[in-house]
Short mmCIF file of C-alpha atoms and ligand atoms in Angstrom, two decimals:
data_model
loop_
_atom_site.label_atom_id
_atom_site.label_comp_id
_atom_site.label_asym_id
_atom_site.label_seq_id
_atom_site.Cartn_x
_atom_site.Cartn_y
_atom_site.Cartn_z
CA MET A 1 13.33 4.58 -25.27
CA SER A 2 10.17 3.30 -27.14
CA PHE A 3 7.76 1.46 -24.93
CA ASP A 4 4.52 -0.37 -25.25
CA LEU A 5 1.93 -0.86 -22.18
CA VAL A 6 -0.31 -3.44 -22.80
CA LEU A 7 -3.38 -3.28 -20.41
CA PHE A 8 -4.98 -6.63 -19.64
CA GLY A 9 -8.15 -5.98 -17.88
CA GLY A 10 -8.45 -2.44 -19.96
CA THR A 11 -12.01 -2.12 -19.33
CA GLY A 12 -12.16 -2.61 -15.67
CA ASP A 13 -12.32 -0.55 -12.42
CA LEU A 14 -8.96 0.14 -11.99
CA ALA A 15 -7.94 0.77 -15.53
CA TRP A 16 -10.75 3.34 -15.07
CA ARG A 17 -10.68 4.43 -11.86
CA LYS A 18 -6.58 4.70 -11.38
CA LEU A 19 -4.40 3.54 -14.42
CA MET A 20 -5.84 5.96 -17.01
CA PRO A 21 -5.79 9.09 -14.67
CA ALA A 22 -2.10 8.64 -13.86
CA LEU A 23 -1.28 7.71 -17.67
CA PHE A 24 -3.02 10.77 -18.82
CA GLN A 25 -1.21 13.12 -15.77
CA ALA A 26 2.59 11.22 -16.86
CA PHE A 27 1.46 12.31 -19.99
CA ARG A 28 0.80 15.92 -19.12
CA HIS A 29 3.83 16.49 -17.16
CA GLY A 30 5.84 14.97 -20.16
CA LYS A 31 7.31 12.31 -17.88
CA LEU A 32 5.82 9.54 -20.54
CA PRO A 33 8.51 8.59 -23.17
CA ALA A 34 8.50 9.53 -26.41
CA GLY A 35 7.29 7.16 -28.82
CA GLY A 36 4.97 5.27 -26.32
CA ARG A 37 1.79 3.35 -27.00
CA ILE A 38 -0.89 2.19 -24.64
CA LEU A 39 -2.92 -1.04 -25.53
CA ALA A 40 -5.70 -1.99 -23.62
CA VAL A 41 -7.01 -5.18 -24.10
CA ALA A 42 -10.51 -6.45 -22.65
CA ARG A 43 -12.83 -9.38 -24.11
CA ASP A 44 -15.48 -7.18 -26.28
CA ALA A 45 -15.02 -6.10 -29.68
CA ARG A 46 -14.52 -2.47 -29.86
CA SER A 47 -12.61 0.13 -32.08
CA ASP A 48 -9.86 1.87 -31.22
CA ASP A 49 -12.01 5.36 -31.55
CA GLU A 50 -14.63 3.53 -29.26
CA TYR A 51 -12.41 2.87 -26.42
CA ARG A 52 -10.75 6.28 -26.52
CA ALA A 53 -14.53 8.01 -26.16
CA LEU A 54 -15.29 5.66 -23.86
CA ILE A 55 -12.17 6.79 -21.82
CA GLN A 56 -12.93 10.33 -22.48
CA ALA A 57 -16.41 9.82 -21.30
CA ARG A 58 -15.05 8.58 -17.59
CA PHE A 59 -12.65 11.28 -17.33
CA VAL A 60 -15.46 13.43 -16.10
CA GLU A 61 -14.91 11.39 -13.03
CA VAL A 62 -11.87 12.76 -12.09
CA GLU A 63 -11.24 15.90 -10.03
CA SER A 64 -11.27 18.92 -12.33
CA ALA A 65 -7.71 19.81 -12.20
CA LYS A 66 -6.86 16.60 -12.89
CA ARG A 67 -9.53 16.36 -16.21
CA PRO A 68 -8.05 16.66 -20.02
CA SER A 69 -9.08 19.36 -21.94
CA ASP A 70 -10.51 18.35 -25.33
CA GLU A 71 -7.69 18.91 -27.38
CA GLU A 72 -4.89 17.37 -24.67
CA PHE A 73 -7.36 14.24 -24.59
CA GLY A 74 -7.13 14.39 -28.37
CA ARG A 75 -3.37 14.23 -27.98
CA PHE A 76 -3.39 11.48 -25.19
CA ALA A 77 -6.03 9.32 -27.00
CA ALA A 78 -3.35 9.37 -30.19
CA LEU A 79 -1.55 6.95 -27.87
CA LEU A 80 -4.85 4.89 -27.15
CA HIS A 81 -5.56 1.45 -28.78
CA TYR A 82 -7.53 -1.29 -27.89
CA ARG A 83 -7.20 -5.21 -28.73
CA ARG A 84 -9.99 -7.73 -28.45
CA MET A 85 -9.10 -11.18 -26.58
CA ASP A 86 -10.14 -14.13 -24.58
CA LEU A 87 -7.31 -14.78 -22.48
CA SER A 88 -7.25 -18.19 -22.69
CA GLN A 89 -6.76 -18.62 -26.28
CA PRO A 90 -3.29 -18.93 -27.92
CA ALA A 91 -3.97 -17.53 -30.67
CA ASP A 92 -4.96 -14.24 -29.30
CA TYR A 93 -1.91 -14.27 -28.01
CA ALA A 94 -0.30 -14.80 -31.39
CA GLY A 95 -1.97 -11.91 -32.70
CA LEU A 96 -0.91 -9.28 -29.64
CA LYS A 97 2.80 -10.82 -30.63
CA ARG A 98 2.36 -9.87 -34.28
CA TRP A 99 0.97 -6.18 -32.78
CA LEU A 100 3.89 -6.10 -30.65
CA ASP A 101 6.36 -6.90 -33.07
CA GLY A 102 5.09 -4.94 -35.90
CA ARG A 103 7.39 -2.01 -34.30
CA SER A 104 9.65 -3.71 -31.67
CA ALA A 105 9.60 -1.41 -28.79
CA ASP A 106 12.70 -0.88 -26.49
CA THR A 107 10.50 -2.07 -23.41
CA VAL A 108 7.10 -4.11 -23.27
CA VAL A 109 5.08 -3.84 -19.99
CA MET A 110 2.05 -6.42 -19.67
CA TYR A 111 0.35 -4.61 -16.84
CA LEU A 112 -2.22 -7.14 -15.30
CA ALA A 113 -4.91 -5.09 -14.04
CA THR A 114 -7.46 -8.22 -14.20
CA SER A 115 -8.92 -10.28 -11.88
CA PRO A 116 -6.01 -12.60 -9.95
CA HIS A 117 -7.36 -15.75 -10.87
CA LEU A 118 -6.48 -14.60 -14.48
CA PHE A 119 -2.85 -14.47 -13.52
CA PRO A 120 -1.24 -17.86 -13.74
CA VAL A 121 -3.29 -18.44 -17.46
CA VAL A 122 -1.99 -15.16 -18.45
CA CYS A 123 1.36 -15.35 -17.56
CA ALA A 124 1.87 -19.14 -18.48
CA GLN A 125 0.17 -17.78 -22.45
CA LEU A 126 2.29 -15.05 -22.11
CA GLY A 127 5.45 -17.18 -21.91
CA ALA A 128 3.97 -19.80 -24.60
CA ALA A 129 3.74 -17.45 -27.36
CA GLY A 130 7.29 -16.11 -26.44
CA LEU A 131 5.87 -12.44 -24.89
CA ASN A 132 8.57 -13.00 -21.96
CA GLY A 133 11.94 -11.64 -23.50
CA ALA A 134 14.41 -9.61 -21.31
CA HIS A 135 13.18 -6.67 -22.46
CA VAL A 136 9.08 -7.82 -21.36
CA ARG A 137 8.02 -6.69 -17.71
CA VAL A 138 4.80 -8.39 -16.08
CA VAL A 139 3.23 -5.67 -13.29
CA LEU A 140 1.08 -7.77 -10.95
CA GLU A 141 -1.68 -6.07 -9.01
CA LYS A 142 -2.64 -7.44 -5.67
CA PRO A 143 -4.21 -9.13 -4.05
CA LEU A 144 -1.42 -11.30 -4.57
CA GLY A 145 -3.11 -14.70 -2.73
CA HIS A 146 -5.20 -15.82 -0.45
CA ASP A 147 -2.86 -17.22 1.96
CA LEU A 148 0.60 -18.62 1.51
CA ALA A 149 -0.08 -21.71 -0.65
CA SER A 150 -1.76 -19.38 -3.26
CA ALA A 151 0.80 -16.68 -2.98
CA ARG A 152 3.49 -19.18 -3.88
CA GLU A 153 1.42 -21.20 -6.44
CA ILE A 154 0.99 -17.61 -8.18
CA ASN A 155 5.06 -16.71 -8.18
CA ARG A 156 5.68 -20.14 -8.99
CA VAL A 157 3.71 -19.50 -12.41
CA VAL A 158 4.50 -16.12 -12.82
CA GLY A 159 8.32 -17.45 -12.61
CA SER A 160 8.15 -20.19 -14.87
CA ALA A 161 7.36 -17.50 -17.69
CA PHE A 162 9.63 -14.41 -15.97
CA GLY A 163 12.62 -14.26 -14.17
CA GLU A 164 12.40 -12.35 -10.79
CA HIS A 165 13.53 -9.04 -12.11
CA GLN A 166 10.63 -9.32 -14.59
CA ALA A 167 7.83 -9.16 -12.40
CA LEU A 168 6.75 -6.37 -10.73
CA ARG A 169 4.14 -6.86 -7.75
CA ILE A 170 2.47 -3.58 -6.79
CA ASP A 171 2.03 -2.13 -3.69
CA HIS A 172 0.93 1.06 -4.11
CA TYR A 173 1.28 2.35 -1.00
CA LEU A 174 5.09 2.63 -1.78
CA GLY A 175 4.46 4.71 -4.79
CA LYS A 176 2.95 7.20 -2.69
CA PRO A 177 5.47 10.18 -1.77
CA SER A 178 4.76 10.54 1.79
CA VAL A 179 5.99 6.79 1.85
CA GLN A 180 8.73 7.36 -0.42
CA ASN A 181 10.36 10.16 2.15
CA LEU A 182 10.23 7.66 4.88
CA SER A 183 13.44 6.60 3.41
CA ALA A 184 14.87 9.93 3.04
CA LEU A 185 13.81 10.83 6.08
CA ARG A 186 15.97 7.95 7.61
CA PHE A 187 18.75 7.77 5.07
CA GLY A 188 19.31 10.92 3.54
CA ASN A 189 19.34 12.55 7.16
CA ALA A 190 22.18 11.63 9.86
CA LEU A 191 19.69 13.33 12.51
CA PHE A 192 17.40 10.31 13.60
CA GLU A 193 19.82 6.92 13.07
CA PRO A 194 21.41 7.62 16.70
CA LEU A 195 18.06 7.54 18.16
CA TRP A 196 16.70 5.08 15.55
CA ARG A 197 16.81 1.93 18.39
CA ARG A 198 14.97 0.70 21.67
CA GLU A 199 17.38 2.58 24.10
CA SER A 200 15.58 5.83 22.56
CA ILE A 201 12.69 4.30 20.96
CA ALA A 202 9.44 3.27 23.23
CA ASN A 203 7.00 2.33 20.81
CA ILE A 204 6.18 2.62 17.30
CA GLN A 205 2.49 3.10 15.80
CA ILE A 206 1.36 2.38 12.50
CA THR A 207 -2.36 3.69 12.19
CA LEU A 208 -3.99 3.26 8.19
CA ALA A 209 -7.69 4.32 8.83
CA GLU A 210 -9.75 4.65 6.36
CA ALA A 211 -13.61 6.75 6.73
CA ILE A 212 -15.13 4.91 3.85
CA GLY A 213 -16.97 1.51 4.53
CA VAL A 214 -16.57 -1.73 1.66
CA GLY A 215 -18.81 0.40 -0.77
CA THR A 216 -19.55 -1.97 -3.98
CA ARG A 217 -17.05 -4.39 -3.51
CA GLY A 218 -18.65 -6.03 -0.59
CA ASP A 219 -18.01 -9.33 -1.96
CA PHE A 220 -14.38 -9.32 -2.67
CA TYR A 221 -14.13 -7.78 1.18
CA ASP A 222 -16.07 -10.36 2.47
CA ARG A 223 -13.64 -13.07 0.80
CA THR A 224 -10.53 -10.72 1.88
CA GLY A 225 -10.98 -9.12 5.13
CA ALA A 226 -8.57 -6.40 6.94
CA LEU A 227 -5.67 -8.62 7.37
CA ARG A 228 -5.07 -9.99 3.75
CA ASP A 229 -6.70 -6.67 2.39
CA MET A 230 -4.26 -3.84 4.22
CA VAL A 231 -1.98 -5.33 6.99
CA GLN A 232 0.16 -8.34 5.05
CA ASN A 233 0.87 -5.73 2.60
CA HIS A 234 0.56 -2.14 3.17
CA ALA A 235 0.84 -2.11 6.80
CA LEU A 236 3.68 -4.53 7.06
CA GLN A 237 5.46 -2.33 3.99
CA LEU A 238 5.54 0.64 5.95
CA LEU A 239 6.72 -1.13 9.01
CA THR A 240 9.21 -2.96 7.05
CA MET A 241 10.82 0.38 5.84
CA ILE A 242 10.48 1.93 9.57
CA ALA A 243 12.43 -0.74 11.39
CA MET A 244 14.82 -1.92 8.03
CA GLU A 245 18.59 -0.86 8.79
CA PRO A 246 20.47 1.31 6.12
CA PRO A 247 21.14 -0.40 2.89
CA PRO A 248 24.33 -0.25 1.35
CA THR A 249 22.87 0.74 -1.46
CA HIS A 250 20.08 2.19 -2.85
CA ASP A 251 19.60 -0.74 -5.34
CA ALA A 252 16.27 -2.16 -5.35
CA ASP A 253 17.50 -5.74 -3.92
CA ALA A 254 19.83 -3.96 -1.64
CA ILE A 255 16.62 -2.61 -0.13
CA ARG A 256 14.53 -5.53 -0.38
CA ASP A 257 17.26 -7.47 1.29
CA GLU A 258 16.71 -5.18 3.91
CA LYS A 259 13.13 -5.27 3.80
CA LEU A 260 12.95 -9.18 4.01
CA LYS A 261 15.19 -9.43 6.75
CA VAL A 262 12.32 -7.16 8.69
CA LEU A 263 10.10 -9.53 7.98
CA LYS A 264 12.13 -12.47 9.19
CA SER A 265 12.60 -11.37 12.93
CA LEU A 266 9.07 -10.12 13.16
CA LYS A 267 7.58 -12.12 16.16
CA ALA A 268 5.76 -15.28 15.41
CA PHE A 269 2.21 -15.60 16.22
CA THR A 270 1.10 -18.27 18.26
CA ALA A 271 -2.96 -19.19 19.15
CA GLU A 272 -1.93 -17.96 22.68
CA SER A 273 -0.15 -14.26 21.19
CA VAL A 274 -3.25 -13.81 18.61
CA ALA A 275 -5.76 -14.08 21.39
CA ARG A 276 -3.65 -11.61 23.42
CA ASP A 277 -2.18 -9.44 20.48
CA VAL A 278 -4.89 -9.27 17.87
CA VAL A 279 -8.26 -7.51 18.25
CA ARG A 280 -10.22 -7.78 14.75
CA GLY A 281 -13.14 -6.22 14.59
CA GLN A 282 -16.44 -5.14 12.44
CA TYR A 283 -18.28 -2.11 12.02
CA ARG A 284 -22.16 -1.30 13.25
CA ALA A 285 -24.15 1.71 12.04
CA GLY A 286 -22.74 4.84 13.26
CA THR A 287 -22.17 8.37 11.86
CA VAL A 288 -19.07 9.50 9.85
CA ASP A 289 -18.50 12.97 8.72
CA GLY A 290 -21.55 13.58 10.22
CA LYS A 291 -23.66 11.34 7.96
CA ALA A 292 -25.14 8.25 8.89
CA ALA A 293 -23.58 5.21 7.78
CA SER A 294 -24.84 1.78 7.83
CA GLY A 295 -23.05 -1.29 9.52
CA TYR A 296 -20.86 -3.63 7.45
CA LEU A 297 -23.63 -6.84 7.70
CA ASP A 298 -25.81 -4.21 6.02
CA GLU A 299 -23.39 -3.32 3.04
CA ALA A 300 -24.27 -4.67 -0.17
CA LYS A 301 -23.19 -8.16 -1.50
CA VAL A 302 -22.10 -8.95 2.38
CA PRO A 303 -23.94 -11.95 4.12
CA ALA A 304 -26.05 -10.85 7.10
CA ASP A 305 -23.85 -13.42 9.10
CA SER A 306 -20.52 -12.54 7.79
CA THR A 307 -18.03 -12.94 10.89
CA THR A 308 -15.09 -11.16 8.10
CA GLU A 309 -12.82 -8.43 9.56
CA THR A 310 -13.22 -4.73 8.83
CA PHE A 311 -10.50 -3.82 11.66
CA VAL A 312 -7.62 -5.18 12.93
CA ALA A 313 -5.35 -4.03 15.77
CA LEU A 314 -2.22 -6.09 16.65
CA ARG A 315 0.92 -5.89 18.59
CA THR A 316 4.47 -7.31 17.42
CA GLU A 317 8.05 -6.89 17.57
CA VAL A 318 10.75 -6.67 15.53
CA GLN A 319 13.33 -9.48 16.79
CA ASN A 320 16.90 -8.21 16.59
CA TRP A 321 19.40 -5.93 18.02
CA ARG A 322 18.24 -2.47 17.15
CA TRP A 323 14.50 -3.06 18.33
CA ALA A 324 14.37 -6.36 20.62
CA GLY A 325 11.78 -5.52 23.46
CA VAL A 326 9.89 -2.44 21.30
CA PRO A 327 6.14 -2.61 20.74
CA PHE A 328 5.28 -2.21 17.22
CA PHE A 329 1.53 -1.31 17.22
CA LEU A 330 -0.57 -1.89 13.74
CA ARG A 331 -3.55 -0.44 13.18
CA THR A 332 -6.37 -0.71 10.16
CA GLY A 333 -9.69 -0.40 9.52
CA LYS A 334 -12.89 0.88 7.61
CA ARG A 335 -15.93 3.21 8.54
CA LEU A 336 -13.08 4.67 11.12
CA ALA A 337 -13.42 8.50 12.59
CA ALA A 338 -11.54 9.56 9.45
CA ARG A 339 -9.04 9.12 6.54
CA HIS A 340 -5.91 9.09 8.09
CA ALA A 341 -2.50 7.19 7.47
CA GLN A 342 -0.16 8.14 9.99
CA ILE A 343 3.18 6.63 11.60
CA VAL A 344 3.72 7.44 15.30
CA VAL A 345 7.69 7.39 16.99
CA ASN A 346 7.32 7.70 20.89
CA PHE A 347 10.51 8.31 22.02
CA ARG A 348 11.54 7.38 25.76
CA PRO A 349 10.83 9.70 28.43
CA VAL A 350 13.98 11.29 29.89
CA PRO A 351 15.91 9.68 31.95
CA HIS A 352 15.83 11.57 35.09
CA PRO A 353 12.91 14.45 34.98
CA ILE A 354 14.13 17.64 36.51
CA PHE A 355 11.18 19.90 35.67
CA PRO A 356 8.00 18.79 37.96
CA GLY A 357 4.60 18.58 36.30
CA SER A 358 4.94 17.39 32.58
CA THR A 359 5.80 13.49 31.84
CA ARG A 360 5.10 14.05 28.03
CA ALA A 361 8.16 12.35 26.21
CA ASN A 362 9.31 13.49 22.28
CA LYS A 363 7.33 12.15 19.42
CA LEU A 364 7.94 12.14 15.79
CA VAL A 365 4.66 12.11 13.61
CA ILE A 366 4.88 11.18 10.31
CA LYS A 367 1.68 11.83 8.36
CA LEU A 368 1.42 9.97 5.28
CA GLN A 369 -2.06 11.23 4.17
CA PRO A 370 -4.27 12.98 3.67
CA GLU A 371 -1.64 15.23 4.55
CA ASP A 372 2.04 14.66 3.81
CA GLY A 373 4.17 16.04 6.31
CA LEU A 374 5.89 15.65 9.64
CA GLU A 375 5.81 16.76 13.03
CA LEU A 376 8.14 16.85 15.32
CA HIS A 377 7.06 17.08 19.11
CA LEU A 378 9.16 18.82 21.82
CA LEU A 379 8.86 20.12 24.96
CA ALA A 380 9.92 24.01 25.72
CA ALA A 381 9.35 26.48 28.58
CA LYS A 382 6.26 28.60 29.02
CA GLY A 383 8.03 31.06 30.99
CA ALA A 384 5.24 31.18 32.92
CA GLY A 385 6.12 30.77 36.53
CA GLN A 386 6.68 28.38 39.23
CA GLY A 387 5.00 25.10 38.72
CA ASP A 388 4.18 25.39 35.21
CA TRP A 389 7.26 24.79 33.31
CA LEU A 390 6.94 22.62 29.86
CA ALA A 391 4.76 23.07 27.49
CA PRO A 392 4.31 20.65 24.29
CA VAL A 393 4.90 21.96 20.84
CA PHE A 394 6.07 20.83 17.60
CA LEU A 395 7.98 21.57 14.41
CA ASP A 396 5.62 20.88 11.68
CA LEU A 397 6.50 20.07 8.13
CA ASP A 398 3.91 20.49 5.12
CA PHE A 399 5.76 18.46 2.09
CA ASP A 400 2.96 18.87 0.04
CA LYS A 401 3.65 22.59 0.31
CA ALA A 402 7.49 22.43 0.39
CA PHE A 403 6.87 20.68 -3.03
CA ALA A 404 3.91 21.20 -4.02
CA ALA A 405 5.36 21.58 -8.29
CA GLU A 406 7.15 17.65 -8.01
CA ARG A 407 4.74 15.78 -6.24
CA VAL A 408 3.07 12.99 -8.60
CA GLY A 409 0.59 10.56 -7.70
CA ALA A 410 1.54 6.89 -6.28
CA TYR A 411 0.42 5.19 -9.61
CA GLU A 412 1.85 7.90 -11.81
CA ARG A 413 5.23 6.88 -10.39
CA LEU A 414 4.81 3.46 -10.41
CA LEU A 415 3.33 3.12 -13.68
CA LEU A 416 7.07 5.12 -14.77
CA ASP A 417 8.66 3.29 -12.70
CA ALA A 418 7.37 -0.19 -14.43
CA ILE A 419 8.22 1.65 -18.14
CA ALA A 420 12.06 2.44 -16.96
CA GLY A 421 12.45 -0.90 -15.20
CA ARG A 422 12.92 0.67 -11.71
CA LEU A 423 12.57 -1.98 -9.17
CA ASN A 424 12.79 -0.41 -6.06
CA LEU A 425 9.12 0.27 -5.56
CA PHE A 426 7.83 -2.92 -6.16
CA VAL A 427 7.63 -5.85 -3.75
CA ARG A 428 10.22 -9.53 -4.56
CA SER A 429 8.03 -12.50 -4.39
CA ASP A 430 10.26 -13.65 -0.91
CA GLU A 431 9.10 -10.24 0.85
CA GLN A 432 5.46 -11.09 -0.30
CA GLU A 433 5.69 -14.98 0.95
CA GLN A 434 7.18 -13.80 4.19
CA ALA A 435 4.56 -11.57 4.94
CA TRP A 436 2.33 -14.52 4.26
CA ARG A 437 4.20 -16.91 6.16
CA TRP A 438 3.91 -14.17 9.01
CA ILE A 439 0.14 -13.51 9.11
CA GLU A 440 -0.74 -17.32 8.29
CA PRO A 441 -1.08 -17.91 12.45
CA VAL A 442 -3.51 -15.46 12.74
CA LEU A 443 -5.83 -16.28 9.96
CA GLN A 444 -5.41 -20.07 11.18
CA ALA A 445 -6.35 -18.78 14.83
CA TRP A 446 -9.31 -16.81 13.87
CA ALA A 447 -10.53 -20.06 11.60
CA ASP A 448 -10.30 -21.94 14.92
CA ASP A 449 -12.07 -19.60 16.99
CA PRO A 450 -15.82 -19.07 16.43
CA SER A 451 -16.17 -16.19 18.35
CA PRO A 452 -17.44 -13.08 16.53
CA PRO A 453 -15.25 -10.12 15.32
CA ARG A 454 -15.96 -7.33 18.08
CA PRO A 455 -18.09 -4.70 16.70
CA TYR A 456 -17.65 -1.10 16.87
CA ALA A 457 -19.58 1.62 15.94
CA ALA A 458 -19.00 3.45 12.48
CA GLY A 459 -16.90 6.72 13.25
CA THR A 460 -15.10 5.84 16.06
CA TRP A 461 -11.79 4.34 15.98
CA GLY A 462 -12.26 0.89 16.11
CA PRO A 463 -13.32 -1.66 19.50
CA PRO A 464 -12.22 -0.75 22.86
CA ALA A 465 -10.39 -3.73 22.81
CA ALA A 466 -7.90 -1.95 20.39
CA SER A 467 -6.98 0.70 23.24
CA ALA A 468 -6.82 -2.57 26.13
CA MET A 469 -4.62 -4.11 24.02
CA ILE A 470 -1.96 -1.50 23.69
CA ALA A 471 -2.30 -0.23 27.60
CA ARG A 472 -1.17 -3.57 28.65
CA ASP A 473 2.44 -2.10 27.45
CA GLY A 474 1.51 1.29 29.22
CA CYS A 475 0.34 2.76 25.72
CA VAL A 476 -2.20 4.79 24.11
CA TRP A 477 -3.06 5.52 20.42
CA ASP A 478 -2.12 8.92 19.50
CA GLU A 479 -5.95 10.28 19.29
CA GLU A 480 -5.67 9.32 23.09
CA GLN A 481 -3.15 11.03 24.18
C1 LIG B 501 -6.04 -1.35 -1.56
C2 LIG B 501 -7.66 -2.19 -0.61
O1 LIG B 501 -4.87 -1.55 -1.23
O2 LIG B 501 -6.14 0.05 -0.64
C3 LIG B 501 -8.74 -0.80 -0.22
O3 LIG B 501 -7.90 -3.08 -1.35
C4 LIG B 501 -8.13 0.07 0.42
O4 LIG B 501 -10.02 -1.88 0.63
C5 LIG B 501 -7.04 0.87 -0.35
O5 LIG B 501 -9.02 1.37 0.50
C6 LIG B 501 -6.44 2.52 0.35
O6 LIG B 501 -5.78 2.99 -0.39
P1 LIG B 501 -5.67 4.78 -0.36
O7 LIG B 501 -4.76 4.84 -0.89
O8 LIG B 501 -6.48 5.36 -0.81
O9 LIG B 501 -5.11 4.44 1.44
#
C-alpha cells in the first residue's frame, strides 16, 4: 500500500519532538508501509536536502537508543521531502495537488501539526482544491477548540470538507500501550467483569501527575489551564475506558459509541457542585526531584497576576445502573511530586470481617506511566500469630518487561493507524463535543468566581483541599493510604 503523509507544520515543535522520531521508529521497525513519502510543509523556502539536514541535526535531542546512525538516517531521509506553502493561498494547494497527483498514492494523510487556528483554513482549502477524496484522511492535533462553541465550529469546517471517517482527532494518551491495555484488561479477560460495578467497587481514582512545569509554553498554557489541557481530553478518555460497557465488537464505532454513552452519563455540574466537587490549584515555588522549582507566576510568558489553574481535582459520577453512586475522582497537575499516571480501582471491604485488625480492602492499581503495569492488592495470612492476622501483599505485573520487544510509542502507533485507516484510537467529534459540554459549567463557574486558584508548593500532591474533597466520601488519595 503506497501512502503520502503531508505534514503541515513540518518545522514546528510537534514535528521535531514527536512526529519525526516516531516516524523514524516506525521505519526502523519495518512497520512503515513500503512506497511511502513524507512531505513536510512550512512557510520558509528550503530544499529537500536542507530539510533533511535540519531533521538529522534535531535527532541529537532524541534519546540515544532511538537515534539513527548516519547510514540509517540516509535510508530514512530518502522518504523525506519538503515543500514551501503559504497556507492561505489556493495556488499553493493546487501545487500540492500536482505533487500528490504525480504518482497517486493509495492513501494520503494530511497531518495538521499546526497551530489550531489554522485548522479551518487548511481544511477549507484542501476541500476547495479537491484534496479531500475518499483516500484522504486528515489528522488533527489538540487543542481542538477552547470551549464547546469553538470545538463545534472546527468540527463544522472540517466536516464540510471531510467525512467523519476521514477526520482523525488525536488524543495521544489513546496511543500509549498502557492505555490500550485497559481494553485488553477489561474485555480480553472474564475475571474482572463480574466485579466491575457498584456492588463491588467503592471508588475509582484517576491521577495524571506531572513533575514538569509549563516550561517554554507559558503563553499557551496560561490561555489553556489544566482543565482544558488534560481533563477535557486525556483524563476523560481514561474514564470512558474504565467505565464503558463491553462493546459488541472491536470496531472503531462500536467502541466510540460506548465511550460516548459514558460521557453522556457523567453527572452534570452546577455552580454549587463546582464549588464543592472541583478544586483548582496553582503551583508556587518548591522542590521537585531535589531541585528548586520556581512558582507558576514566575514562569516565562506567564502574567504575574494569572489565575490559570495548573492543578485540578474533581469528583464525578457515572449515572447509570452499573456505576450509580460510585465516586470517580480525577486529578491532574503540573509540578507535582512525581511523574505518575495511574488508575486505582478501590474495591469494597468484605461484608463481614472475621479477622481482627485489618480493615484494608482490595485494590487494583493500573500503572500507566512511567511504569506500565498492574498491581492487584490482596490480604494474606502472615502466620505471625494472634492479633496479627492479615498483611497486605500484591501481585505485580510489569508489561514493559513482559512485552519489551513489541512495545511501540504512542505517536508511532497513532501515525501507523492513521496511515492504515484504523480509527479505534481516534476521538469522534461527538465524543469530543460531549466532553466540552460536560466541562463547560466548570469553566463558567470559575469565570464567575473571582477567587484565585489554591496555592500548592511545587513537589507536593496539590492543595490540601483536594484531600479534603475526597475525604467527604470517606476516601483518601492512593499515596496517602
Ligand atoms: C499534552 C499536554 O497533551 O500532554 C501537556 O498539552 C502535557 O501539557 C502532556 O505535558 C502530557 O503527556 P505525557 O504523554 O507526557 O503524559
